[in-house]
Amino acid sequence: MKHDDMARLLEAILSLKTKEELEHFFEDLCTIQEINSLVQRFDVALQLDQGLTYAQIANITHASTATISRVNRSLVYGAEGYRLAIGRMRETEKEDT
């Protein structure tokens, strides 16, 4: 994938203003299985961040240990994307309470 292609996709995502717009975009962009995989990975990241074990996460999310390991590797050695998103979600939750 070329950097310009990724930049165009990210600009399109950033142009959307509501959860509904994002949902419609991702329904058009991805297959149901791709969306389910993205949802599962993020759920695994949330569970890992909360300190759950691989066995607990596998039981809750039905993710394979390979998927859990991959997400964990991203949390530990990745580009900080999961951490940034999780942190911002927690900030928003605190503001809402």
CSV table of N, CA and C in Angstrom, one decimal:
chain,number,residue,atom,x,y,z
A,1,MET,N,0.9,-1.2,0.0
A,1,MET,CA,0.0,0.0,0.0
A,1,MET,C,0.9,1.2,0.0
A,2,LYS,N,0.6,2.2,-0.9
A,2,LYS,CA,1.3,3.4,-0.9
A,2,LYS,C,0.8,4.4,0.2
A,3,HIS,N,1.8,5.2,0.6
A,3,HIS,CA,1.5,6.1,1.7
A,3,HIS,C,0.3,7.1,1.3
A,4,ASP,N,0.3,7.5,0.0
A,4,ASP,CA,-0.8,8.4,-0.4
A,4,ASP,C,-2.1,7.7,-0.4
A,5,ASP,N,-2.2,6.4,-0.7
A,5,ASP,CA,-3.5,5.7,-0.6
A,5,ASP,C,-4.0,5.7,0.9
A,6,MET,N,-3.1,5.4,1.8
A,6,MET,CA,-3.4,5.4,3.2
A,6,MET,C,-3.9,6.8,3.6
A,7,ALA,N,-3.2,7.8,3.2
A,7,ALA,CA,-3.5,9.2,3.6
A,7,ALA,C,-4.9,9.5,3.1
A,8,ARG,N,-5.3,9.1,1.9
A,8,ARG,CA,-6.6,9.4,1.3
A,8,ARG,C,-7.7,8.7,2.2
A,9,LEU,N,-7.4,7.5,2.5
A,9,LEU,CA,-8.4,6.7,3.4
A,9,LEU,C,-8.6,7.4,4.7
A,10,LEU,N,-7.5,7.8,5.3
A,10,LEU,CA,-7.5,8.5,6.7
A,10,LEU,C,-8.2,9.8,6.6
A,11,GLU,N,-8.0,10.5,5.5
A,11,GLU,CA,-8.7,11.8,5.3
A,11,GLU,C,-10.2,11.6,5.2
A,12,ALA,N,-10.6,10.5,4.4
A,12,ALA,CA,-12.0,10.2,4.3
A,12,ALA,C,-12.6,9.9,5.7
A,13,ILE,N,-11.9,9.1,6.5
A,13,ILE,CA,-12.5,8.8,7.8
A,13,ILE,C,-12.6,10.0,8.7
A,14,LEU,N,-11.6,10.9,8.6
A,14,LEU,CA,-11.6,12.1,9.4
A,14,LEU,C,-12.7,13.1,9.0
A,15,SER,N,-13.1,13.0,7.7
A,15,SER,CA,-14.1,13.9,7.2
A,15,SER,C,-15.5,13.5,7.8
A,16,LEU,N,-15.7,12.3,8.3
A,16,LEU,CA,-17.0,11.9,8.8
A,16,LEU,C,-17.2,12.5,10.2
A,17,LYS,N,-18.5,12.8,10.5
A,17,LYS,CA,-18.8,13.6,11.7
A,17,LYS,C,-19.5,12.9,12.8
A,18,THR,N,-20.2,11.8,12.5
A,18,THR,CA,-21.0,11.2,13.5
A,18,THR,C,-20.7,9.7,13.5
A,19,LYS,N,-21.1,9.0,14.5
A,19,LYS,CA,-21.0,7.6,14.6
A,19,LYS,C,-21.8,6.9,13.5
A,20,GLU,N,-22.9,7.5,13.2
A,20,GLU,CA,-23.8,6.9,12.1
A,20,GLU,C,-23.1,7.0,10.8
A,21,GLU,N,-22.4,8.1,10.5
A,21,GLU,CA,-21.7,8.3,9.2
A,21,GLU,C,-20.5,7.3,9.2
A,22,LEU,N,-19.8,7.1,10.3
A,22,LEU,CA,-18.7,6.2,10.4
A,22,LEU,C,-19.2,4.7,10.1
A,23,GLU,N,-20.3,4.4,10.8
A,23,GLU,CA,-20.9,3.1,10.6
A,23,GLU,C,-21.3,2.8,9.2
A,24,HIS,N,-21.9,3.7,8.5
A,24,HIS,CA,-22.3,3.6,7.1
A,24,HIS,C,-21.0,3.4,6.2
A,25,PHE,N,-20.0,4.2,6.5
A,25,PHE,CA,-18.8,4.2,5.7
A,25,PHE,C,-18.1,2.8,5.9
A,26,PHE,N,-18.0,2.3,7.1
A,26,PHE,CA,-17.3,1.0,7.3
A,26,PHE,C,-18.2,-0.1,6.8
A,27,GLU,N,-19.5,0.0,6.8
A,27,GLU,CA,-20.4,-1.0,6.2
A,27,GLU,C,-20.1,-1.1,4.7
A,28,ASP,N,-19.9,0.0,4.1
A,28,ASP,CA,-19.6,0.0,2.6
A,28,ASP,C,-18.2,-0.4,2.3
A,29,LEU,N,-17.2,0.0,3.2
A,29,LEU,CA,-15.8,-0.3,3.0
A,29,LEU,C,-15.4,-1.7,3.2
A,30,CYS,N,-16.0,-2.3,4.3
A,30,CYS,CA,-15.5,-3.6,4.8
A,30,CYS,C,-16.7,-4.7,4.6
A,31,THR,N,-16.2,-5.9,4.6
A,31,THR,CA,-17.2,-7.0,4.7
A,31,THR,C,-17.6,-7.1,6.2
A,32,ILE,N,-18.7,-7.9,6.4
A,32,ILE,CA,-19.1,-8.1,7.8
A,32,ILE,C,-18.0,-8.8,8.6
A,33,GLN,N,-17.3,-9.8,7.9
A,33,GLN,CA,-16.2,-10.5,8.6
A,33,GLN,C,-15.1,-9.5,9.0
A,34,GLU,N,-14.7,-8.6,8.1
A,34,GLU,CA,-13.7,-7.7,8.3
A,34,GLU,C,-14.1,-6.8,9.5
A,35,ILE,N,-15.3,-6.3,9.5
A,35,ILE,CA,-15.8,-5.5,10.6
A,35,ILE,C,-15.7,-6.2,11.9
A,36,ASN,N,-16.2,-7.5,11.9
A,36,ASN,CA,-16.2,-8.3,13.1
A,36,ASN,C,-14.8,-8.5,13.6
A,37,SER,N,-13.8,-8.7,12.7
A,37,SER,CA,-12.4,-8.9,13.1
A,37,SER,C,-11.9,-7.6,13.7
A,38,LEU,N,-12.2,-6.5,13.2
A,38,LEU,CA,-11.7,-5.2,13.8
A,38,LEU,C,-12.3,-5.0,15.2
A,39,VAL,N,-13.6,-5.3,15.3
A,39,VAL,CA,-14.3,-5.1,16.6
A,39,VAL,C,-13.7,-6.1,17.6
A,40,GLN,N,-13.4,-7.3,17.2
A,40,GLN,CA,-12.9,-8.3,18.1
A,40,GLN,C,-11.5,-7.9,18.5
A,41,ARG,N,-10.6,-7.4,17.6
A,41,ARG,CA,-9.3,-7.0,18.0
A,41,ARG,C,-9.3,-5.8,19.0
A,42,PHE,N,-10.2,-4.9,18.8
A,42,PHE,CA,-10.3,-3.7,19.7
A,42,PHE,C,-10.8,-4.2,21.0
A,43,ASP,N,-11.8,-5.1,21.0
A,43,ASP,CA,-12.3,-5.7,22.3
A,43,ASP,C,-11.2,-6.4,23.0
A,44,VAL,N,-10.3,-7.1,22.3
A,44,VAL,CA,-9.2,-7.8,22.9
A,44,VAL,C,-8.2,-6.8,23.5
A,45,ALA,N,-8.0,-5.7,22.8
A,45,ALA,CA,-7.1,-4.6,23.3
A,45,ALA,C,-7.6,-4.1,24.6
A,46,LEU,N,-8.9,-3.8,24.7
A,46,LEU,CA,-9.6,-3.3,25.9
A,46,LEU,C,-9.4,-4.3,27.1
A,47,GLN,N,-9.6,-5.5,26.8
A,47,GLN,CA,-9.5,-6.6,27.8
A,47,GLN,C,-8.1,-6.7,28.3
A,48,LEU,N,-7.1,-6.7,27.4
A,48,LEU,CA,-5.7,-6.7,27.8
A,48,LEU,C,-5.3,-5.5,28.6
A,49,ASP,N,-5.8,-4.4,28.2
A,49,ASP,CA,-5.5,-3.2,29.0
A,49,ASP,C,-6.1,-3.2,30.4
A,50,GLN,N,-7.1,-4.0,30.6
A,50,GLN,CA,-7.7,-4.2,31.9
A,50,GLN,C,-7.0,-5.2,32.7
A,51,GLY,N,-6.0,-5.9,32.1
A,51,GLY,CA,-5.2,-6.9,32.8
A,51,GLY,C,-5.8,-8.3,32.8
A,52,LEU,N,-6.8,-8.6,31.9
A,52,LEU,CA,-7.3,-10.0,31.9
A,52,LEU,C,-6.3,-10.9,31.3
A,53,THR,N,-6.4,-12.2,31.6
A,53,THR,CA,-5.5,-13.2,31.1
A,53,THR,C,-6.0,-13.6,29.7
A,54,TYR,N,-5.0,-14.2,28.9
A,54,TYR,CA,-5.4,-14.7,27.6
A,54,TYR,C,-6.6,-15.6,27.7
A,55,ALA,N,-6.6,-16.5,28.7
A,55,ALA,CA,-7.7,-17.5,28.8
A,55,ALA,C,-9.1,-16.8,29.0
A,56,GLN,N,-9.0,-15.8,29.9
A,56,GLN,CA,-10.3,-15.0,30.2
A,56,GLN,C,-10.7,-14.3,28.9
A,57,ILE,N,-9.8,-13.7,28.2
A,57,ILE,CA,-10.1,-12.9,27.0
A,57,ILE,C,-10.7,-13.9,25.9
A,58,ALA,N,-10.0,-15.0,25.7
A,58,ALA,CA,-10.5,-16.0,24.7
A,58,ALA,C,-11.9,-16.5,25.1
A,59,ASN,N,-12.2,-16.6,26.3
A,59,ASN,CA,-13.5,-17.1,26.8
A,59,ASN,C,-14.6,-16.0,26.5
A,60,ILE,N,-14.2,-14.7,26.7
A,60,ILE,CA,-15.1,-13.6,26.6
A,60,ILE,C,-15.3,-13.3,25.1
A,61,THR,N,-14.2,-13.2,24.3
A,61,THR,CA,-14.3,-12.6,23.0
A,61,THR,C,-14.3,-13.7,21.9
A,62,HIS,N,-14.0,-15.0,22.3
A,62,HIS,CA,-13.8,-16.1,21.3
A,62,HIS,C,-12.7,-15.8,20.3
A,63,ALA,N,-11.8,-14.9,20.7
A,63,ALA,CA,-10.6,-14.7,19.9
A,63,ALA,C,-9.6,-15.8,20.1
A,64,SER,N,-8.9,-16.2,19.0
A,64,SER,CA,-7.8,-17.2,19.2
A,64,SER,C,-6.7,-16.6,20.0
A,65,THR,N,-5.9,-17.5,20.5
A,65,THR,CA,-4.7,-17.0,21.3
A,65,THR,C,-3.7,-16.3,20.3
A,66,ALA,N,-3.7,-16.7,19.1
A,66,ALA,CA,-2.9,-16.0,18.1
A,66,ALA,C,-3.3,-14.5,17.9
A,67,THR,N,-4.6,-14.3,17.8
A,67,THR,CA,-5.1,-12.9,17.7
A,67,THR,C,-4.8,-12.1,19.0
A,68,ILE,N,-5.0,-12.8,20.2
A,68,ILE,CA,-4.8,-12.1,21.4
A,68,ILE,C,-3.3,-11.7,21.5
A,69,SER,N,-2.4,-12.6,21.1
A,69,SER,CA,-1.0,-12.4,21.1
A,69,SER,C,-0.6,-11.3,20.2
A,70,ARG,N,-1.2,-11.2,19.0
A,70,ARG,CA,-0.9,-10.2,18.0
A,70,ARG,C,-1.3,-8.8,18.6
A,71,VAL,N,-2.5,-8.7,19.2
A,71,VAL,CA,-3.0,-7.5,19.7
A,71,VAL,C,-2.1,-7.1,20.9
A,72,ASN,N,-1.7,-8.0,21.7
A,72,ASN,CA,-0.8,-7.7,22.8
A,72,ASN,C,0.5,-7.2,22.3
A,73,ARG,N,1.0,-7.8,21.3
A,73,ARG,CA,2.3,-7.3,20.7
A,73,ARG,C,2.2,-5.9,20.2
A,74,SER,N,1.0,-5.5,19.6
A,74,SER,CA,0.8,-4.2,19.2
A,74,SER,C,0.7,-3.2,20.4
A,75,LEU,N,0.0,-3.7,21.5
A,75,LEU,CA,-0.1,-2.8,22.7
A,75,LEU,C,1.3,-2.5,23.3
A,76,VAL,N,2.2,-3.5,23.2
A,76,VAL,CA,3.5,-3.4,23.9
A,76,VAL,C,4.5,-2.7,22.9
A,77,TYR,N,4.5,-3.1,21.7
A,77,TYR,CA,5.6,-2.7,20.8
A,77,TYR,C,5.1,-1.9,19.6
A,78,GLY,N,3.8,-1.6,19.5
A,78,GLY,CA,3.2,-1.0,18.3
A,78,GLY,C,3.3,0.5,18.3
A,79,ALA,N,2.5,1.1,17.5
A,79,ALA,CA,2.6,2.6,17.2
A,79,ALA,C,1.7,3.4,18.2
A,80,GLU,N,1.3,2.7,19.3
A,80,GLU,CA,0.5,3.4,20.3
A,80,GLU,C,-0.9,3.8,19.9
A,81,GLY,N,-1.4,3.3,18.8
A,81,GLY,CA,-2.7,3.6,18.3
A,81,GLY,C,-3.8,3.1,19.3
A,82,TYR,N,-3.7,1.8,19.7
A,82,TYR,CA,-4.6,1.3,20.7
A,82,TYR,C,-4.6,2.1,21.9
A,83,ARG,N,-3.4,2.3,22.5
A,83,ARG,CA,-3.3,3.1,23.7
A,83,ARG,C,-4.0,4.5,23.6
A,84,LEU,N,-3.7,5.1,22.5
A,84,LEU,CA,-4.3,6.5,22.3
A,84,LEU,C,-5.8,6.4,22.3
A,85,ALA,N,-6.4,5.5,21.6
A,85,ALA,CA,-7.8,5.3,21.5
A,85,ALA,C,-8.4,5.0,22.8
A,86,ILE,N,-7.8,4.0,23.5
A,86,ILE,CA,-8.3,3.6,24.8
A,86,ILE,C,-8.3,4.7,25.8
A,87,GLY,N,-7.2,5.4,25.8
A,87,GLY,CA,-7.0,6.6,26.7
A,87,GLY,C,-8.1,7.7,26.5
A,88,ARG,N,-8.3,8.0,25.2
A,88,ARG,CA,-9.3,9.0,24.9
A,88,ARG,C,-10.7,8.5,25.3
A,89,MET,N,-11.0,7.2,25.1
A,89,MET,CA,-12.3,6.7,25.4
A,89,MET,C,-12.5,6.8,27.0
A,90,ARG,N,-11.5,6.5,27.7
A,90,ARG,CA,-11.6,6.6,29.2
A,90,ARG,C,-11.8,8.0,29.6
A,91,GLU,N,-11.1,9.0,29.0
A,91,GLU,CA,-11.2,10.4,29.3
A,91,GLU,C,-12.7,10.8,29.0
A,92,THR,N,-13.2,10.4,27.9
A,92,THR,CA,-14.6,10.7,27.6
A,92,THR,C,-15.6,10.1,28.6
A,93,GLU,N,-15.3,8.9,29.0
A,93,GLU,CA,-16.2,8.2,30.0
A,93,GLU,C,-16.2,9.0,31.3
A,94,LYS,N,-15.0,9.5,31.7
A,94,LYS,CA,-14.9,10.2,33.0
A,94,LYS,C,-15.6,11.5,32.9
A,95,GLU,N,-15.5,12.2,31.7
A,95,GLU,CA,-16.3,13.5,31.5
A,95,GLU,C,-17.8,13.3,31.6
A,96,ASP,N,-18.2,12.1,31.1
A,96,ASP,CA,-19.7,11.8,31.0
A,96,ASP,C,-20.2,11.5,32.4
A,97,THR,N,-19.4,11.1,33.4
A,97,THR,CA,-19.9,10.7,34.7
A,97,THR,C,-19.8,11.9,35.7
